[in-house]
mmCIF file of C-alpha atoms in Angstrom:
data_model
loop_
_atom_site.group_PDB
_atom_site.id
_atom_site.type_symbol
_atom_site.label_atom_id
_atom_site.label_comp_id
_atom_site.label_asym_id
_atom_site.label_seq_id
_atom_site.Cartn_x
_atom_site.Cartn_y
_atom_site.Cartn_z
ATOM 1 C CA MET R 292 -7.341 -16.341 1.411
ATOM 2 C CA ILE R 293 -9.104 -13.951 3.841
ATOM 3 C CA THR R 294 -12.868 -13.595 3.846
ATOM 4 C CA LEU R 295 -14.744 -11.141 6.044
ATOM 5 C CA SER R 296 -18.505 -11.498 6.484
ATOM 6 C CA GLN R 297 -20.535 -8.772 8.205
ATOM 7 C CA LEU R 298 -17.620 -8.082 10.563
ATOM 8 C CA SER R 299 -18.420 -5.537 13.280
ATOM 9 C CA LYS R 300 -16.822 -4.187 16.440
ATOM 10 C CA GLN R 301 -18.538 -1.982 18.993
ATOM 11 C CA PHE R 302 -17.104 -0.394 22.116
ATOM 12 C CA GLU R 303 -19.351 0.455 25.042
ATOM 13 C CA THR R 304 -18.804 3.631 27.046
ATOM 14 C CA LYS R 305 -20.845 5.058 29.914
ATOM 15 C CA ASP R 306 -22.694 7.371 27.560
ATOM 16 C CA LYS R 307 -22.945 5.575 24.252
ATOM 17 C CA THR R 308 -22.015 2.710 21.958
ATOM 18 C CA ILE R 309 -19.200 3.413 19.496
ATOM 19 C CA THR R 310 -19.137 1.386 16.283
ATOM 20 C CA ALA R 311 -15.490 1.156 15.201
ATOM 21 C CA VAL R 312 -16.034 -1.413 12.428
ATOM 22 C CA ASP R 313 -19.438 -1.603 10.800
ATOM 23 C CA GLU R 314 -20.499 -4.786 8.971
ATOM 24 C CA LEU R 315 -17.473 -5.210 6.701
ATOM 25 C CA SER R 316 -17.627 -7.879 4.005
ATOM 26 C CA MET R 317 -14.745 -8.419 1.584
ATOM 27 C CA GLU R 318 -12.211 -10.903 0.262
ATOM 28 C CA ILE R 319 -8.428 -10.546 0.234
ATOM 29 C CA LYS R 320 -6.697 -12.747 -2.322
ATOM 30 C CA GLN R 321 -3.776 -15.082 -1.779
ATOM 31 C CA GLY R 322 -0.454 -13.356 -2.463
ATOM 32 C CA GLU R 323 -1.788 -9.832 -2.923
ATOM 33 C CA ILE R 324 -0.791 -6.701 -1.047
ATOM 34 C CA PHE R 325 -4.070 -5.274 0.174
ATOM 35 C CA GLY R 326 -4.215 -1.738 1.512
ATOM 36 C CA VAL R 327 -6.657 -0.208 3.966
ATOM 37 C CA ILE R 328 -6.570 3.581 4.149
ATOM 38 C CA GLY R 329 -8.499 6.058 6.240
ATOM 39 C CA TYR R 330 -8.091 9.078 8.458
ATOM 40 C CA SER R 331 -7.607 8.791 12.219
ATOM 41 C CA GLY R 332 -10.709 7.260 13.787
ATOM 42 C CA ALA R 333 -11.854 5.539 10.597
ATOM 43 C CA GLY R 334 -11.587 2.115 12.248
ATOM 44 C CA LYS R 335 -8.683 0.739 10.230
ATOM 45 C CA SER R 336 -6.468 -0.266 13.191
ATOM 46 C CA THR R 337 -9.405 -1.965 14.897
ATOM 47 C CA PHE R 338 -10.088 -3.730 11.597
ATOM 48 C CA VAL R 339 -6.592 -5.207 11.376
ATOM 49 C CA ARG R 340 -6.663 -6.336 15.033
ATOM 50 C CA LEU R 341 -9.905 -8.178 14.341
ATOM 51 C CA LEU R 342 -8.143 -10.326 11.735
ATOM 52 C CA ASN R 343 -6.047 -12.102 14.366
ATOM 53 C CA ARG R 344 -8.530 -11.554 17.209
ATOM 54 C CA LEU R 345 -6.383 -9.194 19.192
ATOM 55 C CA GLU R 346 -9.786 -7.521 19.277
ATOM 56 C CA GLU R 347 -12.844 -9.718 19.701
ATOM 57 C CA PRO R 348 -15.512 -9.004 17.067
ATOM 58 C CA THR R 349 -18.986 -8.024 18.204
ATOM 59 C CA ALA R 350 -20.477 -9.792 15.201
ATOM 60 C CA GLY R 351 -19.499 -11.400 11.903
ATOM 61 C CA GLU R 352 -16.809 -13.808 10.790
ATOM 62 C CA VAL R 353 -13.141 -13.814 9.783
ATOM 63 C CA VAL R 354 -12.008 -16.802 7.685
ATOM 64 C CA ILE R 355 -8.285 -17.172 6.936
ATOM 65 C CA ASP R 356 -7.050 -20.030 4.771
ATOM 66 C CA GLN R 357 -10.439 -21.754 5.152
ATOM 67 C CA LYS R 358 -10.326 -21.561 8.963
ATOM 68 C CA ASN R 359 -12.967 -19.588 10.827
ATOM 69 C CA VAL R 360 -10.825 -17.496 13.173
ATOM 70 C CA THR R 361 -13.836 -16.156 15.058
ATOM 71 C CA SER R 362 -14.920 -19.634 16.203
ATOM 72 C CA LEU R 363 -11.558 -20.919 17.487
ATOM 73 C CA ASN R 364 -10.885 -21.677 21.138
ATOM 74 C CA GLY R 365 -7.788 -20.422 22.967
ATOM 75 C CA LYS R 366 -5.405 -23.203 21.904
ATOM 76 C CA GLN R 367 -6.595 -23.182 18.294
ATOM 77 C CA LEU R 368 -6.281 -19.399 18.177
ATOM 78 C CA ARG R 369 -2.688 -19.503 19.420
ATOM 79 C CA GLU R 370 -1.869 -22.026 16.709
ATOM 80 C CA ILE R 371 -3.398 -20.021 13.854
ATOM 81 C CA ARG R 372 -1.702 -16.840 15.044
ATOM 82 C CA ARG R 373 1.580 -18.461 14.013
ATOM 83 C CA ASP R 374 0.246 -18.132 10.467
ATOM 84 C CA ILE R 375 -0.428 -14.411 10.975
ATOM 85 C CA GLY R 376 2.616 -12.187 11.449
ATOM 86 C CA MET R 377 2.206 -8.559 12.524
ATOM 87 C CA ILE R 378 4.418 -5.473 12.477
ATOM 88 C CA PHE R 379 3.680 -2.222 14.270
ATOM 89 C CA GLN R 380 4.321 1.505 13.987
ATOM 90 C CA HIS R 381 6.556 1.627 17.075
ATOM 91 C CA PHE R 382 8.377 -1.674 16.466
ATOM 92 C CA ASN R 383 7.461 -3.346 19.833
ATOM 93 C CA LEU R 384 10.947 -4.825 20.250
ATOM 94 C CA LEU R 385 12.344 -6.283 23.464
ATOM 95 C CA TRP R 386 14.973 -3.715 24.399
ATOM 96 C CA SER R 387 17.022 -6.095 26.554
ATOM 97 C CA ARG R 388 17.463 -8.533 23.664
ATOM 98 C CA THR R 389 19.789 -8.350 20.679
ATOM 99 C CA VAL R 390 18.618 -8.370 17.067
ATOM 100 C CA GLU R 391 18.992 -12.125 16.774
ATOM 101 C CA ASP R 392 17.327 -12.760 20.130
ATOM 102 C CA ASN R 393 14.354 -10.554 19.216
ATOM 103 C CA ILE R 394 13.876 -12.499 15.996
ATOM 104 C CA ALA R 395 14.269 -15.819 17.828
ATOM 105 C CA PHE R 396 11.673 -14.945 20.473
ATOM 106 C CA PRO R 397 8.550 -16.258 18.664
ATOM 107 C CA LEU R 398 10.471 -19.411 17.725
ATOM 108 C CA GLU R 399 11.290 -19.990 21.391
ATOM 109 C CA ILE R 400 7.622 -19.616 22.296
ATOM 110 C CA ALA R 401 6.725 -22.111 19.557
ATOM 111 C CA GLY R 402 9.196 -24.640 20.992
ATOM 112 C CA VAL R 403 11.523 -24.735 17.977
ATOM 113 C CA LYS R 404 14.815 -26.510 18.711
ATOM 114 C CA LYS R 405 17.907 -24.344 19.168
ATOM 115 C CA ALA R 406 19.789 -25.495 16.058
ATOM 116 C CA GLU R 407 16.753 -24.859 13.882
ATOM 117 C CA ARG R 408 16.182 -21.473 15.562
ATOM 118 C CA ILE R 409 19.730 -20.359 14.840
ATOM 119 C CA LYS R 410 19.415 -21.359 11.179
ATOM 120 C CA ARG R 411 16.044 -19.651 10.752
ATOM 121 C CA VAL R 412 17.181 -16.451 12.469
ATOM 122 C CA GLN R 413 20.191 -16.136 10.169
ATOM 123 C CA GLU R 414 17.985 -16.685 7.114
ATOM 124 C CA LEU R 415 15.742 -13.857 8.242
ATOM 125 C CA ILE R 416 18.612 -11.520 9.107
ATOM 126 C CA ASP R 417 19.947 -11.978 5.587
ATOM 127 C CA LEU R 418 16.454 -11.557 4.091
ATOM 128 C CA VAL R 419 15.790 -8.188 5.755
ATOM 129 C CA GLY R 420 19.297 -6.811 5.210
ATOM 130 C CA LEU R 421 20.668 -6.828 8.770
ATOM 131 C CA THR R 422 23.714 -9.012 8.244
ATOM 132 C CA GLY R 423 26.428 -7.869 10.620
ATOM 133 C CA ARG R 424 23.981 -6.382 13.128
ATOM 134 C CA GLU R 425 23.034 -9.652 14.834
ATOM 135 C CA LYS R 426 24.497 -8.697 18.233
ATOM 136 C CA ALA R 427 23.226 -5.105 18.277
ATOM 137 C CA TYR R 428 20.542 -3.986 20.722
ATOM 138 C CA PRO R 429 17.501 -1.930 19.628
ATOM 139 C CA SER R 430 19.002 1.223 21.187
ATOM 140 C CA GLN R 431 21.900 0.898 18.741
ATOM 141 C CA LEU R 432 19.686 0.718 15.647
ATOM 142 C CA SER R 433 18.121 3.316 13.391
ATOM 143 C CA GLY R 434 14.343 3.447 12.960
ATOM 144 C CA GLY R 435 14.530 1.571 9.676
ATOM 145 C CA GLN R 436 16.733 -1.130 11.190
ATOM 146 C CA LYS R 437 14.327 -1.550 14.099
ATOM 147 C CA GLN R 438 11.460 -2.034 11.672
ATOM 148 C CA ARG R 439 13.516 -4.598 9.752
ATOM 149 C CA VAL R 440 13.911 -6.515 13.009
ATOM 150 C CA GLY R 441 10.158 -6.271 13.496
ATOM 151 C CA ILE R 442 9.552 -7.631 10.005
ATOM 152 C CA ALA R 443 12.008 -10.496 10.504
ATOM 153 C CA ARG R 444 10.404 -11.388 13.837
ATOM 154 C CA ALA R 445 6.940 -11.364 12.230
ATOM 155 C CA LEU R 446 8.212 -13.779 9.553
ATOM 156 C CA ALA R 447 9.907 -16.153 12.009
ATOM 157 C CA ASN R 448 7.161 -18.807 12.043
ATOM 158 C CA LYS R 449 6.715 -18.665 8.257
ATOM 159 C CA PRO R 450 3.268 -17.030 8.352
ATOM 160 C CA LYS R 451 0.793 -17.054 5.483
ATOM 161 C CA VAL R 452 -0.382 -13.510 6.231
ATOM 162 C CA LEU R 453 1.530 -10.395 7.302
ATOM 163 C CA LEU R 454 -0.390 -7.543 8.929
ATOM 164 C CA CYS R 455 1.244 -4.094 8.829
ATOM 165 C CA ASP R 456 -0.342 -1.531 11.147
ATOM 166 C CA GLU R 457 1.015 1.922 10.192
ATOM 167 C CA ALA R 458 4.406 0.238 9.840
ATOM 168 C CA THR R 459 6.110 3.223 8.176
ATOM 169 C CA SER R 460 4.424 6.125 9.982
ATOM 170 C CA ALA R 461 7.342 6.655 12.375
ATOM 171 C CA LEU R 462 9.966 6.629 9.615
ATOM 172 C CA ASP R 463 11.469 9.357 7.444
ATOM 173 C CA PRO R 464 10.601 9.345 3.698
ATOM 174 C CA GLU R 465 13.833 7.689 2.528
ATOM 175 C CA THR R 466 13.604 4.944 5.139
ATOM 176 C CA THR R 467 9.926 4.468 4.344
ATOM 177 C CA ILE R 468 10.794 3.732 0.712
ATOM 178 C CA SER R 469 13.407 1.167 1.756
ATOM 179 C CA ILE R 470 10.929 -0.619 4.048
ATOM 180 C CA LEU R 471 8.232 -0.618 1.355
ATOM 181 C CA ASN R 472 10.714 -2.070 -1.134
ATOM 182 C CA LEU R 473 11.556 -4.771 1.408
ATOM 183 C CA LEU R 474 7.869 -5.643 1.787
ATOM 184 C CA LEU R 475 7.553 -5.857 -1.997
ATOM 185 C CA ASP R 476 10.535 -8.210 -2.168
ATOM 186 C CA ILE R 477 9.122 -10.384 0.617
ATOM 187 C CA ASN R 478 5.739 -10.520 -1.090
ATOM 188 C CA LYS R 479 7.318 -11.671 -4.348
ATOM 189 C CA GLN R 480 9.785 -14.135 -2.828
ATOM 190 C CA LEU R 481 7.398 -15.778 -0.379
ATOM 191 C CA ASN R 482 4.035 -15.223 -2.131
ATOM 192 C CA LEU R 483 2.946 -13.783 1.199
ATOM 193 C CA THR R 484 -0.439 -12.113 1.590
ATOM 194 C CA ILE R 485 0.150 -8.666 3.108
ATOM 195 C CA VAL R 486 -2.469 -6.346 4.614
ATOM 196 C CA VAL R 487 -1.241 -2.749 4.924
ATOM 197 C CA ILE R 488 -3.010 -0.282 7.240
ATOM 198 C CA THR R 489 -2.072 3.346 6.601
ATOM 199 C CA HIS R 490 -3.273 6.935 6.316
ATOM 200 C CA GLU R 491 -0.719 7.683 3.571
ATOM 201 C CA MET R 492 -1.795 7.364 -0.063
ATOM 202 C CA ASP R 493 1.857 7.255 -1.157
ATOM 203 C CA VAL R 494 2.267 3.967 0.717
ATOM 204 C CA ILE R 495 -0.798 2.515 -1.013
ATOM 205 C CA GLN R 496 0.404 3.633 -4.449
ATOM 206 C CA LYS R 497 3.885 2.271 -3.935
ATOM 207 C CA ILE R 498 3.132 -1.339 -3.063
ATOM 208 C CA CYS R 499 -0.575 -2.268 -2.994
ATOM 209 C CA ASP R 500 -2.597 -4.208 -5.566
ATOM 210 C CA ARG R 501 -6.005 -3.191 -4.213
ATOM 211 C CA VAL R 502 -7.184 -0.781 -1.548
ATOM 212 C CA ALA R 503 -10.210 -0.356 0.691
ATOM 213 C CA VAL R 504 -11.017 3.193 1.786
ATOM 214 C CA MET R 505 -12.536 3.354 5.288
ATOM 215 C CA ASP R 506 -14.602 6.097 6.878
ATOM 216 C CA THR R 507 -16.421 5.869 10.233
ATOM 217 C CA GLY R 508 -16.093 2.104 10.363
ATOM 218 C CA LYS R 509 -17.325 1.391 6.831
ATOM 219 C CA VAL R 510 -15.564 0.650 3.565
ATOM 220 C CA VAL R 511 -16.752 3.423 1.261
ATOM 221 C CA GLU R 512 -14.721 2.322 -1.756
ATOM 222 C CA LEU R 513 -12.757 -0.791 -2.756
ATOM 223 C CA ASP R 514 -10.916 -1.181 -6.050
ATOM 224 C CA THR R 515 -7.518 -1.563 -7.681
ATOM 225 C CA VAL R 516 -5.007 1.141 -6.837
ATOM 226 C CA GLU R 517 -5.021 2.344 -10.437
ATOM 227 C CA ASN R 518 -8.807 2.755 -10.498
ATOM 228 C CA ILE R 519 -8.894 4.404 -7.086
ATOM 229 C CA PHE R 520 -6.275 6.890 -8.176
ATOM 230 C CA THR R 521 -7.586 7.704 -11.641
ATOM 231 C CA GLN R 522 -11.337 7.366 -11.016
ATOM 232 C CA PRO R 523 -12.033 7.982 -7.297
ATOM 233 C CA GLN R 524 -15.728 7.900 -6.464
ATOM 234 C CA ALA R 525 -16.199 8.739 -2.776
ATOM 235 C CA SER R 526 -15.391 12.251 -1.585
ATOM 236 C CA ILE R 527 -12.933 10.976 1.027
ATOM 237 C CA THR R 528 -11.102 8.998 -1.670
ATOM 238 C CA LYS R 529 -10.850 12.108 -3.826
ATOM 239 C CA ASN R 530 -9.334 13.954 -0.859
ATOM 240 C CA PHE R 531 -6.674 11.279 -0.402
ATOM 241 C CA VAL R 532 -5.818 11.383 -4.101
ATOM 242 C CA LYS R 533 -5.578 15.180 -4.122
ATOM 243 C CA GLN R 534 -3.245 15.141 -1.134
ATOM 244 C CA SER R 535 -0.877 12.721 -2.808
ATOM 245 C CA VAL R 536 -0.637 14.016 -6.375
ATOM 246 C CA LYS R 537 1.592 16.737 -7.740
ATOM 247 C CA ASN R 538 0.817 20.075 -9.404
ATOM 248 C CA ILE R 539 -2.950 19.898 -9.016
ATOM 249 C CA ASP R 540 -5.070 22.557 -10.626
ATOM 250 C CA ASP R 541 -8.675 21.588 -11.227
ATOM 251 C CA ASN R 542 -9.364 24.581 -13.460
ATOM 252 C CA ILE R 543 -7.730 23.296 -16.636
ATOM 253 C CA GLU R 544 -10.001 25.392 -18.890
ATOM 254 C CA ASP R 545 -8.736 28.622 -17.333
ATOM 255 C CA VAL R 546 -5.142 27.461 -17.672
ATOM 256 C CA MET R 547 -5.607 26.648 -21.360
ATOM 257 C CA GLN R 548 -6.972 30.122 -22.034
ATOM 258 C CA THR R 549 -3.671 31.608 -20.858
ATOM 259 C CA LEU R 550 -1.722 29.728 -23.551
ATOM 260 C CA GLU R 551 -0.890 31.852 -26.554
ATOM 261 C CA VAL R 552 0.083 29.073 -28.954
ATOM 262 C CA LYS R 553 -2.888 27.100 -30.259
ATOM 263 C CA ASP R 554 -1.153 23.720 -30.483
ATOM 264 C CA PRO R 555 -3.294 20.680 -29.606
ATOM 265 C CA ILE R 556 -3.686 19.683 -25.961
ATOM 266 C CA TYR R 557 -4.144 16.105 -24.773
ATOM 267 C CA GLU R 558 -5.357 14.714 -21.489
ATOM 268 C CA LEU R 559 -3.420 11.512 -20.789
ATOM 269 C CA THR R 560 -4.589 8.878 -18.306
ATOM 270 C CA LEU R 561 -1.734 6.803 -16.913
ATOM 271 C CA LEU R 562 -2.659 3.346 -15.640
ATOM 272 C CA GLY R 563 0.686 1.873 -14.663
ATOM 273 C CA ASN R 564 1.810 -0.237 -17.638
ATOM 274 C CA GLY R 565 5.442 0.063 -16.558
ATOM 275 C CA LEU R 566 5.680 3.784 -17.316
ATOM 276 C CA ASP R 567 8.200 5.957 -15.535
ATOM 277 C CA SER R 568 8.644 9.731 -15.388
ATOM 278 C CA ARG R 569 10.568 9.747 -18.689
ATOM 279 C CA PHE R 570 7.652 8.501 -20.785
ATOM 280 C CA LEU R 571 7.130 11.862 -22.511
ATOM 281 C CA ASP R 572 10.794 11.980 -23.506
ATOM 282 C CA THR R 573 10.392 8.506 -24.995
ATOM 283 C CA ILE R 574 7.408 9.634 -27.069
ATOM 284 C CA SER R 575 9.126 12.839 -28.204
ATOM 285 C CA GLU R 576 12.218 10.933 -29.316
ATOM 286 C CA LYS R 577 10.078 8.452 -31.218
ATOM 287 C CA THR R 578 7.809 10.964 -32.965
ATOM 288 C CA LYS R 579 10.086 14.044 -33.066
ATOM 289 C CA ILE R 580 7.165 15.998 -31.576
ATOM 290 C CA GLU R 581 7.850 18.348 -28.665
ATOM 291 C CA LEU R 582 5.554 17.776 -25.669
ATOM 292 C CA THR R 583 5.111 20.246 -22.821
ATOM 293 C CA ILE R 584 3.369 19.431 -19.541
ATOM 294 C CA ILE R 585 0.659 21.965 -18.679
ATOM 295 C CA GLN R 586 -0.644 20.209 -15.577
ATOM 296 C CA ALA R 587 -0.044 16.858 -13.957
ATOM 297 C CA MET R 588 -1.446 14.788 -11.141
ATOM 298 C CA TYR R 589 0.388 11.495 -10.924
ATOM 299 C CA SER R 590 2.363 9.246 -8.642
ATOM 300 C CA GLN R 591 4.670 6.280 -8.959
ATOM 301 C CA SER R 592 3.164 2.900 -8.113
ATOM 302 C CA GLU R 593 4.532 -0.629 -8.260
ATOM 303 C CA THR R 594 3.101 -0.967 -11.792
ATOM 304 C CA GLY R 595 4.376 2.400 -13.033
ATOM 305 C CA LEU R 596 2.969 5.922 -13.135
ATOM 306 C CA ILE R 597 -0.725 6.376 -12.410
ATOM 307 C CA GLY R 598 -2.651 9.604 -12.753
ATOM 308 C CA ARG R 599 -3.559 12.289 -15.291
ATOM 309 C CA VAL R 600 -1.293 14.567 -17.307
ATOM 310 C CA PHE R 601 -2.261 17.452 -19.613
ATOM 311 C CA VAL R 602 0.287 18.061 -22.369
ATOM 312 C CA GLN R 603 0.581 20.517 -25.248
ATOM 313 C CA ALA R 604 1.988 19.025 -28.440
ATOM 314 C CA LYS R 605 3.792 20.933 -31.201
ATOM 315 C CA ALA R 606 1.985 18.816 -33.751
ATOM 316 C CA ASN R 607 0.089 19.606 -36.931
ATOM 317 C CA GLU R 608 -2.769 17.670 -38.490
ATOM 318 C CA SER R 609 -0.401 15.446 -40.467
ATOM 319 C CA ASN R 610 1.543 14.094 -37.488
ATOM 320 C CA GLN R 611 -1.092 14.095 -34.737
ATOM 321 C CA LYS R 612 -2.091 10.547 -35.732
ATOM 322 C CA GLU R 613 1.509 9.400 -35.254
ATOM 323 C CA LEU R 614 1.526 10.986 -31.797
ATOM 324 C CA GLU R 615 -1.750 9.319 -30.838
ATOM 325 C CA ASN R 616 -0.442 5.937 -32.008
ATOM 326 C CA ALA R 617 2.604 6.473 -29.780
ATOM 327 C CA PHE R 618 0.315 7.058 -26.798
ATOM 328 C CA LEU R 619 -1.557 3.851 -27.588
ATOM 329 C CA SER R 620 1.637 1.830 -27.990
ATOM 330 C CA LEU R 621 2.524 2.638 -24.368
ATOM 331 C CA GLY R 622 -0.947 1.818 -23.090
ATOM 332 C CA ILE R 623 -1.788 5.473 -22.416
ATOM 333 C CA GLU R 624 -5.420 6.466 -22.686
ATOM 334 C CA PHE R 625 -5.819 9.925 -24.222
ATOM 335 C CA GLN R 626 -8.379 12.536 -25.105
ATOM 336 C CA LYS R 627 -7.782 15.540 -27.305
ATOM 337 C CA ILE R 628 -9.077 18.656 -25.552
ATOM 338 C CA GLU R 629 -11.166 20.952 -27.682
ATOM 339 C CA ARG R 630 -10.112 24.604 -27.446
ATOM 340 C CA HIS R 631 -12.870 27.226 -27.321
#
């Protein structure tokens, strides 16, 4: 769907040349939610603006739906931008226009007839959950409602790609979850390719299929969300994972030495598989074996829990096999920790 080849962007200052994006090459698949994460200054916002040529690349190519965006002239570029919707951190709404007029704006620019505009706007209002707020102005809306207007406006011309540049950074946690759920619904209903730019690992874990980790203009790691979370390779990726997981304590050996009871301890690797936070209760009920969490580093993703959990099991040699089979039946990878 989207192919980047040696894509670069440099900015010239009086003193030096700054490379914001450095020879990126990757493919983003049709219908996936693709995340790009990095700290401030990593180049991720420049990257997303290169996709629709809001920033002109210094070198390289961007191909979207088999069209080379970097070679298009002005008229061709305006046409393909209708296939690329974009939502922003600070909404970018027209404050003198109502909800319905904001959503209609790109349709007006595209020359869509009034009757068709009215129909399309109402479809989008219903889709993003703003029914009843059609006549409201942005000043009368909450942050989440404003972002819903931004999403509806970005979808007005039925784009093939939706770019989200820090779209939840200005929202509170509860509102962020509602907007992420909306993006998931839109992705599923419309089979829309979504590119999410963020500095928050929780956003990546919640909705993305794959993620590219950026640092100083380069992609230092690219993999599925599950692999990035459970087997991070680059140091910056490990930092993101550590910031997002719960109850981290790297010194598991020291913790185990403080335990008086010598029951077996298992390290469980969670890779989605539809698991939720009650998975240990499910196993205990099935096996009649009590499980106690010693340490955990996990988070909820679209595919279920991902992460690592250390548990102590009140199990003897005769029923440990039953417990291990229960782990396997839920798709949980496990390793029995040897006590010294």
